[in-house]
Coordinates of C-alpha atoms and ligand atoms in Angstrom, one line a residue:
M1 CA 41.9 100.1 134.1
K2 CA 43.0 99.7 130.3
C3 CA 42.1 101.6 127.5
M4 CA 39.1 100.5 125.7
G5 CA 40.7 101.4 122.3
C6 CA 44.2 100.2 122.4
G7 CA 44.5 98.3 125.8
A8 CA 47.4 100.6 127.4
I9 CA 46.9 100.9 130.7
L10 CA 45.3 104.0 131.8
Q11 CA 47.4 107.0 133.5
N12 CA 47.0 110.6 134.3
T13 CA 50.7 111.4 135.2
D14 CA 53.1 111.2 132.4
K15 CA 51.7 112.9 128.7
L16 CA 54.6 111.3 127.0
K17 CA 53.6 107.7 127.9
D18 CA 51.4 105.5 126.5
G19 CA 47.9 105.4 128.1
Y20 CA 47.6 109.0 129.2
T21 CA 44.4 110.6 129.9
P22 CA 43.8 114.0 131.6
K23 CA 40.9 112.6 133.2
I24 CA 41.7 109.2 134.9
D25 CA 37.9 108.0 134.8
S26 CA 37.7 108.2 131.1
K27 CA 37.6 105.0 129.1
L28 CA 40.0 105.9 126.5
C29 CA 43.5 107.4 126.5
Q30 CA 44.1 110.7 124.9
R31 CA 45.8 109.0 121.9
C32 CA 42.8 107.1 120.8
F33 CA 40.5 109.8 121.5
K34 CA 42.4 112.0 119.1
I35 CA 42.4 109.0 116.6
K36 CA 39.0 108.1 116.8
N37 CA 37.7 111.9 116.8
Y38 CA 40.2 113.7 114.6
G39 CA 42.1 111.2 112.7
E40 CA 45.0 112.0 114.2
N41 CA 48.2 110.1 113.5
I42 CA 50.0 110.2 116.7
V43 CA 52.9 107.8 117.3
N44 CA 53.1 105.6 120.3
I45 CA 56.2 105.3 122.4
K46 CA 56.4 101.8 123.5
P47 CA 58.1 99.6 121.1
I48 CA 56.2 96.4 120.1
N49 CA 58.4 93.4 120.6
N50 CA 57.5 90.4 118.5
E51 CA 59.2 87.6 120.6
D52 CA 57.4 89.4 123.7
I53 CA 54.1 88.7 122.1
I54 CA 54.9 85.1 121.0
T55 CA 56.4 84.1 124.4
K56 CA 53.2 85.3 125.9
I57 CA 50.8 83.6 123.6
N58 CA 52.4 80.4 124.1
K59 CA 51.8 80.2 127.7
E60 CA 48.1 80.5 127.1
K61 CA 45.5 78.3 126.3
G62 CA 43.2 78.8 123.7
F63 CA 42.8 79.1 120.0
V64 CA 44.8 81.5 117.3
I65 CA 43.5 83.3 114.1
F66 CA 46.2 84.6 112.5
L67 CA 45.6 87.5 110.2
L68 CA 47.4 87.8 106.9
D69 CA 47.0 90.9 104.5
F70 CA 47.3 89.5 101.0
L71 CA 50.3 92.1 99.8
N72 CA 52.2 91.4 103.0
I73 CA 53.2 87.8 102.9
Y74 CA 56.8 87.0 102.9
E75 CA 58.9 84.5 104.9
E76 CA 59.1 86.8 108.0
V77 CA 55.6 86.6 108.7
I78 CA 55.3 82.6 108.0
T79 CA 58.3 82.3 110.4
T80 CA 56.4 84.3 113.1
Y81 CA 52.9 82.1 112.3
K82 CA 54.9 78.9 112.7
K83 CA 56.5 79.9 116.2
I84 CA 53.0 79.7 117.7
K85 CA 52.4 76.7 119.3
L86 CA 48.5 77.2 119.9
P87 CA 46.1 75.2 117.7
K88 CA 45.5 78.0 114.9
I89 CA 44.1 79.0 111.4
I90 CA 45.2 81.5 108.9
V91 CA 42.7 84.1 107.8
L92 CA 43.5 86.3 104.7
T93 CA 42.0 89.8 105.6
K94 CA 40.8 92.8 103.5
S95 CA 39.0 90.2 100.8
D96 CA 37.6 93.0 99.5
L97 CA 41.0 94.2 98.1
I98 CA 41.8 91.1 96.2
P99 CA 41.9 91.8 92.7
K100 CA 38.6 89.9 91.1
N101 CA 41.1 87.9 88.5
I102 CA 42.6 86.0 91.4
S103 CA 40.7 82.9 92.5
K104 CA 41.1 82.7 96.4
N105 CA 41.0 79.1 96.2
T106 CA 43.8 78.7 94.1
L107 CA 45.4 81.4 96.0
I108 CA 45.0 79.7 99.4
N109 CA 45.9 76.2 98.0
N110 CA 49.4 78.1 96.6
L111 CA 50.0 79.6 99.9
K112 CA 49.8 76.2 101.6
N113 CA 52.2 74.7 99.2
I114 CA 54.7 77.4 98.7
Y115 CA 54.7 78.1 102.8
H116 CA 54.2 74.5 103.8
I117 CA 51.2 75.3 105.9
K118 CA 49.4 72.6 107.2
E119 CA 46.3 74.4 108.7
D120 CA 43.2 75.9 107.2
I121 CA 43.4 79.3 105.5
I122 CA 40.2 81.3 105.1
Y123 CA 39.3 84.5 104.2
T124 CA 37.6 87.7 105.1
S125 CA 36.8 91.3 105.2
S126 CA 35.7 93.7 107.8
K127 CA 34.2 95.9 105.1
N128 CA 32.2 93.1 103.2
K129 CA 32.0 90.5 105.8
D130 CA 32.9 87.3 103.9
N131 CA 32.8 84.2 106.0
I132 CA 32.2 86.6 109.2
N133 CA 30.0 83.7 110.4
F134 CA 32.2 81.2 109.9
I135 CA 34.6 82.8 111.9
K136 CA 31.9 83.3 114.8
D137 CA 31.3 79.4 114.3
I138 CA 35.2 79.1 115.4
I139 CA 34.8 81.4 118.1
F140 CA 31.6 79.5 119.5
Q141 CA 33.9 76.3 119.2
E142 CA 36.9 77.1 120.6
K143 CA 35.5 79.6 123.3
K144 CA 39.0 81.6 123.6
V145 CA 40.2 83.0 120.6
Y146 CA 43.4 85.0 120.1
F147 CA 43.6 87.5 117.0
L148 CA 47.2 87.7 116.0
G149 CA 48.7 88.9 113.1
Y150 CA 51.2 91.8 111.9
T151 CA 50.3 95.4 112.3
N152 CA 47.9 96.9 110.1
S153 CA 46.7 93.3 109.1
G154 CA 43.2 94.2 110.0
K155 CA 42.6 92.7 113.5
S156 CA 40.9 95.3 115.2
S157 CA 38.6 96.1 112.3
L158 CA 37.7 92.4 112.0
I159 CA 37.3 92.2 115.8
N160 CA 34.9 95.2 115.5
A161 CA 32.9 93.8 112.6
L162 CA 32.8 90.7 114.7
A163 CA 31.7 91.6 118.0
N164 CA 30.3 95.3 117.5
S165 CA 33.4 96.6 119.6
D166 CA 34.8 100.1 119.4
L167 CA 38.5 99.5 119.2
T168 CA 40.5 102.1 117.8
I169 CA 41.6 101.3 114.2
S170 CA 44.1 103.5 112.4
K171 CA 46.6 103.3 109.0
R172 CA 49.3 103.8 110.9
S173 CA 51.6 100.9 112.3
N174 CA 50.7 99.6 115.9
T175 CA 47.7 101.0 116.8
T176 CA 47.0 98.6 119.4
L177 CA 49.4 98.7 122.5
D178 CA 48.4 95.4 124.7
F179 CA 46.1 92.6 124.6
I180 CA 42.4 93.5 125.1
K181 CA 39.9 91.1 126.1
I182 CA 36.2 91.4 124.6
K183 CA 33.3 89.1 125.6
T184 CA 31.1 88.3 122.5
N185 CA 28.0 86.2 122.1
E186 CA 30.2 83.2 120.9
G187 CA 33.1 83.5 123.5
I188 CA 35.9 85.5 124.5
I189 CA 38.3 86.9 122.1
F190 CA 41.5 88.9 122.6
D191 CA 42.7 91.9 120.2
T192 CA 46.5 92.0 120.5
P193 CA 49.3 94.4 119.2
G194 CA 51.0 93.6 115.9
F195 CA 53.9 92.1 115.2
V196 CA 56.5 94.8 113.8
P197 CA 58.1 93.8 110.5
N198 CA 62.0 93.6 110.6
N199 CA 62.6 95.5 107.2
F200 CA 59.8 97.0 105.4
L201 CA 58.9 99.9 103.5
D202 CA 56.6 102.3 105.3
N203 CA 53.5 100.5 104.6
M204 CA 51.3 102.2 102.0
L205 CA 47.8 100.8 102.6
P206 CA 45.3 100.3 99.6
K207 CA 42.1 101.9 100.0
K208 CA 40.1 100.0 97.1
M209 CA 40.5 97.0 95.3
I210 CA 44.0 96.2 93.8
R211 CA 44.1 96.6 90.2
P212 CA 46.9 94.6 88.5
I213 CA 48.8 96.6 86.5
I214 CA 50.7 94.9 83.3
Y215 CA 53.7 96.0 81.7
Q216 CA 55.3 94.5 78.7
L217 CA 59.0 95.5 79.6
K218 CA 61.5 95.5 76.7
N219 CA 64.9 95.1 77.9
K220 CA 66.0 98.7 76.8
Y221 CA 63.4 100.4 79.2
L222 CA 63.3 99.9 83.1
L223 CA 60.2 100.5 85.5
K224 CA 60.5 103.3 88.1
I225 CA 58.5 102.5 90.8
N226 CA 58.2 105.0 93.5
D227 CA 62.0 105.7 94.1
Y228 CA 63.1 102.2 92.8
R229 CA 64.0 101.0 89.6
I230 CA 63.7 97.6 88.0
S231 CA 64.6 96.1 84.5
S232 CA 64.5 92.6 82.8
S233 CA 67.1 91.1 80.4
E234 CA 64.5 89.6 78.6
N235 CA 61.4 91.2 77.2
N236 CA 58.9 90.1 79.8
N237 CA 55.4 90.6 81.0
L238 CA 55.5 92.2 84.6
I239 CA 52.4 92.4 86.5
L240 CA 52.4 94.6 89.4
Y241 CA 50.1 93.7 93.0
F242 CA 50.7 97.2 94.5
T243 CA 48.4 99.5 95.9
N244 CA 47.2 102.1 93.4
D245 CA 48.7 105.1 94.8
I246 CA 52.1 104.0 94.1
L247 CA 54.0 106.1 91.4
I248 CA 55.1 103.7 88.3
S249 CA 56.4 104.9 85.2
K250 CA 58.3 103.2 82.3
R251 CA 61.9 104.7 81.1
V252 CA 64.8 104.2 78.8
K253 CA 67.6 102.4 80.7
R254 CA 70.6 104.5 80.5
E255 CA 72.8 102.4 82.9
E256 CA 72.9 99.1 84.6
L257 CA 71.4 98.5 87.9
P258 CA 73.7 97.3 90.4
K259 CA 71.7 93.9 91.6
K260 CA 70.9 91.0 89.5
I261 CA 68.5 88.6 90.3
K262 CA 68.1 85.1 88.3
V263 CA 64.2 84.4 88.3
K264 CA 62.2 81.6 86.5
E265 CA 59.1 81.9 85.0
N266 CA 55.9 82.5 87.3
T267 CA 58.1 83.9 90.0
D268 CA 56.5 86.8 92.6
L269 CA 59.3 89.2 93.5
I270 CA 58.2 90.6 96.7
I271 CA 59.0 94.3 97.7
K272 CA 58.4 94.5 101.5
G273 CA 55.8 96.7 102.6
L274 CA 54.4 97.5 98.9
G275 CA 53.4 94.1 97.3
F276 CA 54.6 92.1 94.5
I277 CA 55.4 92.0 91.0
L278 CA 54.7 88.5 89.0
I279 CA 57.4 87.7 86.5
K280 CA 56.1 85.5 83.7
K281 CA 59.2 84.5 82.0
N282 CA 62.6 83.5 82.6
T283 CA 64.7 86.2 82.9
I284 CA 67.5 88.4 84.8
I285 CA 66.1 91.0 87.0
S286 CA 68.4 94.1 87.6
T287 CA 67.3 96.5 90.4
D288 CA 68.4 99.1 92.9
I289 CA 65.9 98.3 95.7
P290 CA 67.8 97.3 98.9
E291 CA 68.4 93.4 99.5
N292 CA 66.5 93.4 102.7
L293 CA 63.3 94.8 101.3
L294 CA 63.1 92.0 98.5
E295 CA 62.1 88.2 98.4
I296 CA 61.0 86.1 95.5
R297 CA 58.6 83.1 95.5
P298 CA 57.1 80.7 92.9
T299 CA 53.7 82.9 92.4
I300 CA 51.0 82.5 94.4
I301 CA 48.5 83.5 91.9
G302 CA 47.2 80.9 89.5
G303 CA 46.5 81.3 85.8
K304 CA 44.0 83.5 84.5
H305 CA 45.9 86.8 83.8
E306 CA 45.7 87.5 80.4
Ligands
GTP1 N1 40.1 97.7 102.7 C1 39.9 96.8 103.9 N2 40.7 97.9 104.6 C2 40.7 97.2 106.0 C3 40.2 95.9 106.2 N3 40.4 95.7 107.7 C4 41.0 96.8 107.9 N4 41.3 97.7 107.1 C5 42.4 98.8 107.0 O1 43.2 98.4 107.5 C6 44.2 99.4 108.3 C7 44.8 98.6 109.6 O2 43.6 98.0 110.5 P1 43.7 98.0 112.0 O3 42.4 97.0 112.1 O4 43.7 99.3 112.8 O5 44.9 97.0 112.1 P2 45.3 96.2 113.4 O6 45.7 94.6 112.5 O7 44.7 95.8 114.2 O8 46.6 96.8 113.2 P3 47.6 97.0 114.7 O9 46.5 97.6 115.7 O10 48.6 98.1 114.5 O11 48.2 96.0 115.0 C8 42.8 100.5 108.5 O12 43.2 101.7 107.7 C9 41.8 99.7 108.5 O13 40.5 100.7 107.9 C10 39.4 95.3 105.4 O14 38.6 94.3 105.5 N5 39.1 95.9 104.0
MG2 MG1 44.8 96.9 116.1

């Protein structure tokens, strides 16, 4: 028997292992019971291995819906997506958090061009149910659909919205521990454990719509973002797309920052786990953010900022 909430195999012998329940005939493991009833943040023991999930899925027949969370798109995530050999599409999740100034169609076209994605991309939200019927149609046509994606991209939440199921969801990483099969009116769907990013800051999940913050940064100033610092060689407009509870302040630049990155106009500087900064003009960015957390790309956002 598997736990209904997270998919771990239920057992009543080892409290320190996944799937533990004192009552072997219950449907939920103790961890899921506690998350659901008390919102406890309990860390799971078994680490999730990305390659294991990919190997397993590539042996299956069926269709893949790959979930992408707007603030967590970078090369590693796309590389993982491209390793999936089954027919597939991308679903941008948490559309309720995407700022209103961003055209979703432009965003989707930009994502396709920048990351060379041939398959369809649509958007949805388990909160406001955007395109939920469209996804139900896909399940009806394909009959067997796997929901894949990085941890916290919203797989279990979306499945609960689609199937009225009661999968465990939480803001901690790797809530879902194994494949979970769910029968719906449209077809069979599978929740899966989320892929784990290689390098990222502890994911800070936004609770409400992201409000882009615009800084006009003169070159004698720097921005402090949590504990990191960033400055621009030219007076520049920086537009920050982060969850709104990040601490951001402007300070006088007193010393040079160690790392220099040359960026073209309209570039996104990604800070993995936090979001990204749209840099409007050609410049040299200086920063002390560790290299493995940084990435740049042409902006995924089109026009309509100022
Ligand atoms: N605003 C908003 N938050 C969402 C949405 N979907 C999920 N979340 C939140 O995102 C967090 C992660 O959701 P989960 O459904 O547990 O994500 P998951 O992909 O199943 O995560 P793993 O099981 O760890 O792989 C939770 O805090 C959810 O409340 C959405 O559509 N809108
Ligand atoms: Mg899950």
